[in-house]
């Protein structure tokens, strides 16, 4: 089946890929080396992330899936049919499928930085839901929060599952939600799935799966730099580290250098000393009170919260006031 025979209008906002080079050079030049997590998601990275979602220690997908399945009808009643459903960072468009029958939106706008992955996900979604008009938008939603032209009218509802908000600092979440408020307008909806604070041993296991997929995902960033930016990272000299930083309320992911050595990227040399690390990701964990306060400060008010019995994860439905 081709794009034309399906109800798909693909919008390419051309997220600037040369940003990758700039971000890496800038990030490796800092006192504390760091690279933003959005650069994990080249094609291999996106596939590795899908594999993380299947690891037994990574409880988020199962708990969230259970919640979405259990409460789909209730969620559907709060979000009126005919809404335009927008999903920043849609990935495989897997989770939205748990809601489509009960929500029956007039359109779905998946947004992702990974172009081919976005196209493929939209195509297979369209085969399963031929009645649904889909407007995939290739963009970096951390840089631009814009909607494609021609989407239907109707209440705009933004769906952010999978705890992806956890990648932002609380202040960035506040700015991001304020941007979403601008897109949805007053009365618009916001459906968020977000991981909660809990026993650190559960969190640490989730980001250090026994099969080593999280490690592969983290290290793939170096492979990507080698491939796309002519880097010469030796993957045997770096180790994956992930641990819960209790003071900051977040999982931190690092790539730790196991010895003193130099790495070359795009004609620039970077010195690593033994034990020095690149900070590659934060994954913030929120108590419901903390997140609700944050959402309130961005102009959203809570209408409903759903949680599992073990208080691992929560889904929030909020309205733009
Ligand atoms: C996509 C940000 C929700 O933080 O749990 C999973 C990314 N990194 N394992 C998360 C991730 C390592 C994930 N988010």
Coordinates of C-alpha atoms and ligand atoms in Angstrom, one line a residue:
X1 CA 0.0 0.0 0.0
X2 CA 1.4 3.4 -0.8
X3 CA 1.0 6.7 1.0
X4 CA -1.5 8.1 -1.5
X5 CA -4.1 5.3 -1.0
X6 CA -4.0 5.9 2.7
X7 CA -5.3 8.9 4.6
X8 CA -1.8 10.2 5.4
X9 CA -0.5 13.7 4.9
X10 CA 3.2 13.7 5.7
X11 CA 4.7 17.0 6.9
X12 CA 8.4 17.4 7.0
X13 CA 9.4 20.4 9.1
X14 CA 13.0 19.3 8.4
X15 CA 14.5 19.3 11.9
X16 CA 18.1 20.4 11.3
X17 CA 20.3 17.4 11.5
X18 CA 23.5 19.5 11.5
X19 CA 22.4 20.3 15.0
X20 CA 23.8 16.9 15.9
X21 CA 27.4 17.9 15.1
X22 CA 27.0 21.3 16.9
X23 CA 25.4 19.7 19.9
X24 CA 28.0 17.0 20.2
X25 CA 31.0 19.4 19.8
X26 CA 29.5 21.8 22.2
X27 CA 28.5 19.1 24.7
X28 CA 31.9 17.4 24.7
X29 CA 33.6 20.8 25.1
X30 CA 31.9 21.4 28.4
X31 CA 33.5 20.9 31.9
X32 CA 30.9 18.2 32.5
X33 CA 30.6 16.5 29.1
X34 CA 27.0 15.9 28.1
X35 CA 24.9 15.1 25.0
X36 CA 21.1 15.5 25.0
X37 CA 19.1 12.3 25.0
X38 CA 17.1 13.1 21.8
X39 CA 20.2 12.1 19.9
X40 CA 19.8 8.5 21.0
X41 CA 17.1 8.0 18.4
X42 CA 18.8 7.3 15.1
X43 CA 17.3 4.2 13.4
X44 CA 19.3 1.7 15.5
X45 CA 18.6 3.8 18.6
X46 CA 14.9 3.7 18.0
X47 CA 15.0 0.0 17.5
X48 CA 17.0 -0.5 20.7
X49 CA 14.6 1.6 22.6
X50 CA 11.7 -0.6 21.3
X51 CA 13.8 -3.6 22.7
X52 CA 14.1 -1.8 26.1
X53 CA 10.3 -1.6 26.2
X54 CA 10.3 -5.4 26.2
X55 CA 12.8 -6.0 29.0
X56 CA 11.2 -7.5 32.2
X57 CA 12.8 -4.9 34.5
X58 CA 11.5 -2.0 32.5
X59 CA 8.0 -2.0 34.1
X60 CA 6.7 1.3 32.5
X61 CA 5.1 -0.1 29.3
X62 CA 3.2 -2.9 31.0
X63 CA 1.9 -0.8 33.8
X64 CA 0.9 2.0 31.4
X65 CA -0.7 -0.4 29.0
X66 CA -2.8 -1.9 31.8
X67 CA -3.9 1.5 32.9
X68 CA -4.8 2.6 29.4
X69 CA -6.7 -0.6 28.7
X70 CA -8.5 -0.5 32.0
X71 CA -9.6 3.1 31.7
X72 CA -9.9 3.6 27.9
X73 CA -13.6 4.0 28.0
X74 CA -13.4 6.5 30.9
X75 CA -10.7 8.4 29.1
X76 CA -12.8 8.3 25.9
X77 CA -15.7 9.9 27.8
X78 CA -13.5 12.8 29.1
X79 CA -12.1 13.4 25.6
X80 CA -15.0 13.9 23.3
X81 CA -15.1 12.1 20.0
X82 CA -13.9 14.2 17.0
X83 CA -10.9 15.6 18.9
X84 CA -7.6 16.0 17.2
X85 CA -5.1 13.8 19.0
X86 CA -1.5 15.1 18.9
X87 CA 1.4 13.0 20.1
X88 CA 4.9 14.5 20.4
X89 CA 7.6 11.8 20.3
X90 CA 5.1 9.2 18.9
X91 CA 7.8 6.5 18.1
X92 CA 6.1 3.3 17.0
X93 CA 2.6 4.7 17.6
X94 CA 2.0 1.7 19.8
X95 CA 0.3 3.2 22.8
X96 CA -2.2 5.4 21.0
X97 CA -3.8 2.2 19.6
X98 CA -5.1 1.4 23.0
X99 CA -7.2 4.5 22.9
X100 CA -8.2 5.0 19.2
X101 CA -11.4 2.9 19.3
X102 CA -12.8 4.6 22.5
X103 CA -11.5 8.1 21.6
X104 CA -12.4 8.0 17.9
X105 CA -10.5 11.2 17.1
X106 CA -11.1 13.1 13.9
X107 CA -7.4 13.1 13.2
X108 CA -4.1 11.9 14.7
X109 CA -0.9 13.9 14.5
X110 CA 2.1 11.8 15.4
X111 CA 5.3 13.9 15.8
X112 CA 8.8 12.4 15.7
X113 CA 12.4 13.4 14.9
X114 CA 13.1 10.0 13.3
X115 CA 11.8 10.5 9.8
X116 CA 11.7 7.0 8.3
X117 CA 10.5 5.5 11.6
X118 CA 7.7 8.0 11.7
X119 CA 6.7 7.2 8.1
X120 CA 6.7 3.5 8.7
X121 CA 4.8 3.8 12.0
X122 CA 2.2 6.0 10.3
X123 CA 1.8 3.6 7.4
X124 CA 1.2 0.5 9.6
X125 CA -1.1 2.5 11.8
X126 CA -3.1 3.6 8.8
X127 CA -3.5 0.0 7.7
X128 CA -5.0 -1.0 11.0
X129 CA -7.2 2.1 11.3
X130 CA -8.3 3.0 7.7
X131 CA -10.9 5.4 9.0
X132 CA -8.3 7.6 10.7
X133 CA -6.8 10.6 9.0
X134 CA -3.1 10.8 10.0
X135 CA -0.9 13.9 9.8
X136 CA 2.6 12.7 10.6
X137 CA 4.9 15.7 11.4
X138 CA 8.7 15.2 11.2
X139 CA 10.1 17.7 13.7
X140 CA 12.1 18.1 16.9
X141 CA 9.4 19.0 19.3
X142 CA 11.9 20.3 21.8
X143 CA 12.7 23.0 19.2
X144 CA 9.5 23.6 17.4
X145 CA 6.0 22.9 18.6
X146 CA 3.9 23.5 15.5
X147 CA 1.0 21.8 13.8
X148 CA 0.7 20.8 10.1
X149 CA -1.8 22.9 8.0
X150 CA -5.1 21.4 7.2
X151 CA -5.9 19.4 10.3
X152 CA -9.5 19.2 11.2
X153 CA -11.2 21.5 13.8
X154 CA -12.2 20.0 17.1
X155 CA -10.8 19.9 20.6
X156 CA -7.1 19.5 20.5
X157 CA -5.7 16.9 22.9
X158 CA -2.0 16.3 23.4
X159 CA -1.0 12.8 24.4
X160 CA 2.4 12.3 26.1
X161 CA 2.7 8.7 27.3
X162 CA 5.7 6.6 28.3
X163 CA 7.0 9.1 30.8
X164 CA 8.8 11.0 28.0
X165 CA 8.3 14.2 29.9
X166 CA 10.8 12.7 32.4
X167 CA 13.6 13.6 30.0
X168 CA 13.1 17.3 30.7
X169 CA 14.2 19.3 33.7
X170 CA 11.2 20.5 35.7
X171 CA 11.7 24.1 34.4
X172 CA 11.8 22.7 30.8
X173 CA 8.6 20.8 31.4
X174 CA 7.0 24.0 32.5
X175 CA 8.1 25.8 29.3
X176 CA 7.1 22.8 27.2
X177 CA 3.6 22.6 28.7
X178 CA 3.2 26.3 28.3
X179 CA 3.9 25.8 24.6
X180 CA 1.4 23.0 24.4
X181 CA -1.2 25.2 26.0
X182 CA -0.6 27.6 23.1
X183 CA -1.3 24.9 20.6
X184 CA -4.4 23.4 22.3
X185 CA -5.9 26.7 23.3
X186 CA -8.3 27.1 26.2
X187 CA -10.3 24.0 26.8
X188 CA -7.8 21.8 25.1
X189 CA -6.7 18.5 26.8
X190 CA -3.5 17.0 27.9
X191 CA -3.1 13.3 28.6
X192 CA 0.2 12.4 30.3
X193 CA 1.7 9.1 31.4
X194 CA 4.5 9.8 33.9
X195 CA 6.7 7.6 36.1
X196 CA 6.6 8.0 39.9
X197 CA 9.1 8.2 42.7
X198 CA 9.6 4.7 44.2
X199 CA 12.1 2.3 45.8
X200 CA 15.4 3.1 44.1
X201 CA 16.2 -0.6 43.6
X202 CA 13.2 -0.9 41.3
X203 CA 14.3 2.2 39.3
X204 CA 18.0 1.1 39.2
X205 CA 17.0 -2.3 37.8
X206 CA 14.8 -0.8 35.1
X207 CA 17.7 1.2 33.7
X208 CA 20.2 -1.7 34.0
X209 CA 18.4 -4.6 32.5
X210 CA 20.2 -8.0 32.7
X211 CA 20.1 -8.5 29.0
X212 CA 22.2 -5.3 28.6
X213 CA 19.9 -3.6 26.1
X214 CA 19.9 -0.3 28.1
X215 CA 23.7 -0.4 27.9
X216 CA 23.6 -1.0 24.2
X217 CA 21.1 1.9 23.7
X218 CA 23.4 4.2 25.7
X219 CA 26.6 3.1 23.9
X220 CA 24.9 3.4 20.5
X221 CA 25.2 7.1 20.8
X222 CA 28.9 6.7 20.4
X223 CA 28.4 4.5 17.4
X224 CA 26.2 7.1 15.9
X225 CA 28.8 9.8 16.4
X226 CA 31.4 7.5 14.8
X227 CA 29.2 6.9 11.8
X228 CA 27.7 10.3 11.2
X229 CA 30.4 12.7 12.5
X230 CA 33.5 10.7 11.7
X231 CA 34.3 10.0 15.3
X232 CA 36.7 7.4 16.6
X233 CA 35.1 6.4 19.9
X234 CA 36.3 3.0 21.1
X235 CA 33.3 1.4 22.6
X236 CA 35.4 -0.9 24.7
X237 CA 36.7 2.1 26.6
X238 CA 33.3 3.3 27.7
X239 CA 30.8 1.8 30.1
X240 CA 27.1 2.3 30.6
X241 CA 26.1 3.6 34.0
X242 CA 22.6 4.4 35.2
X243 CA 21.5 5.1 38.8
X244 CA 18.8 6.9 40.8
X245 CA 20.0 10.3 42.0
X246 CA 17.8 10.6 45.1
X247 CA 18.6 14.3 45.7
X248 CA 17.6 15.3 42.2
X249 CA 14.7 12.8 41.9
X250 CA 16.0 11.4 38.7
X251 CA 17.7 8.5 37.0
X252 CA 21.0 9.6 35.4
X253 CA 22.6 7.8 32.5
X254 CA 26.3 8.2 31.9
X255 CA 28.9 6.8 29.6
X256 CA 32.0 6.4 31.7
X257 CA 35.5 6.3 30.3
X258 CA 37.5 3.3 31.7
X259 CA 40.9 4.9 31.0
X260 CA 42.7 8.1 30.1
X261 CA 42.5 8.6 26.3
X262 CA 41.7 11.0 23.5
X263 CA 38.8 10.8 21.1
X264 CA 38.5 12.6 17.8
X265 CA 35.2 13.9 16.5
X266 CA 34.9 16.1 13.4
X267 CA 38.6 17.1 13.5
X268 CA 38.5 18.0 17.1
X269 CA 40.2 16.1 20.0
X270 CA 38.6 15.5 23.3
X271 CA 40.5 14.3 26.3
X272 CA 38.9 11.8 28.7
X273 CA 40.5 10.9 32.0
X274 CA 39.7 7.6 33.7
X275 CA 36.3 7.7 35.4
X276 CA 35.2 10.8 33.5
X277 CA 31.8 10.5 31.9
X278 CA 29.4 11.9 29.3
X279 CA 26.0 12.6 30.9
X280 CA 23.6 11.3 28.3
X281 CA 20.2 11.3 30.0
X282 CA 18.0 12.3 32.9
X283 CA 14.7 10.6 33.6
X284 CA 12.8 12.5 36.3
X285 CA 10.4 10.8 38.6
X286 CA 7.4 12.7 40.0
X287 CA 5.0 12.3 42.9
X288 CA 1.5 13.2 41.7
X289 CA 1.6 16.4 43.9
X290 CA 4.8 17.5 42.3
X291 CA 3.5 17.0 38.7
X292 CA 0.2 18.6 39.4
X293 CA 1.8 21.7 40.8
X294 CA 4.1 21.9 37.8
X295 CA 1.1 21.5 35.4
X296 CA -0.8 24.1 37.3
X297 CA 2.0 26.6 36.8
X298 CA 1.8 26.0 33.0
X299 CA -2.0 26.7 32.9
X300 CA -3.4 23.2 33.2
X301 CA -5.8 21.9 35.8
X302 CA -6.2 18.3 36.7
X303 CA -9.4 16.6 35.8
X304 CA -8.5 13.0 36.6
X305 CA -5.6 10.8 37.7
X306 CA -5.3 7.0 37.3
X307 CA -2.7 4.9 39.1
X308 CA -1.8 1.3 39.5
X309 CA -2.1 -0.5 42.9
X310 CA 1.7 -0.4 43.5
X311 CA 1.9 3.4 42.7
X312 CA 4.5 2.8 40.1
X313 CA 3.1 5.0 37.4
X314 CA 0.3 7.6 36.9
X315 CA -1.8 8.8 34.0
X316 CA -3.1 12.4 34.3
X317 CA -5.8 14.1 32.3
X318 CA -5.6 17.9 32.4
X319 CA -7.4 20.7 30.8
X320 CA -6.0 24.0 29.5
X321 CA -7.6 26.7 31.6
Ligands
LIG1 C1 11.7 7.6 26.8 C2 12.5 9.1 28.5 C3 10.7 7.7 28.9 O1 13.5 7.7 30.7 O2 12.4 5.8 30.9 C4 14.7 4.2 28.9 C5 14.1 6.6 28.1 N1 16.3 5.5 28.7 N2 15.8 3.5 29.3 C6 12.9 6.7 30.2 C7 15.0 5.4 28.6 C8 16.8 4.3 29.2 C9 12.8 6.6 28.7 N3 12.0 7.8 28.2

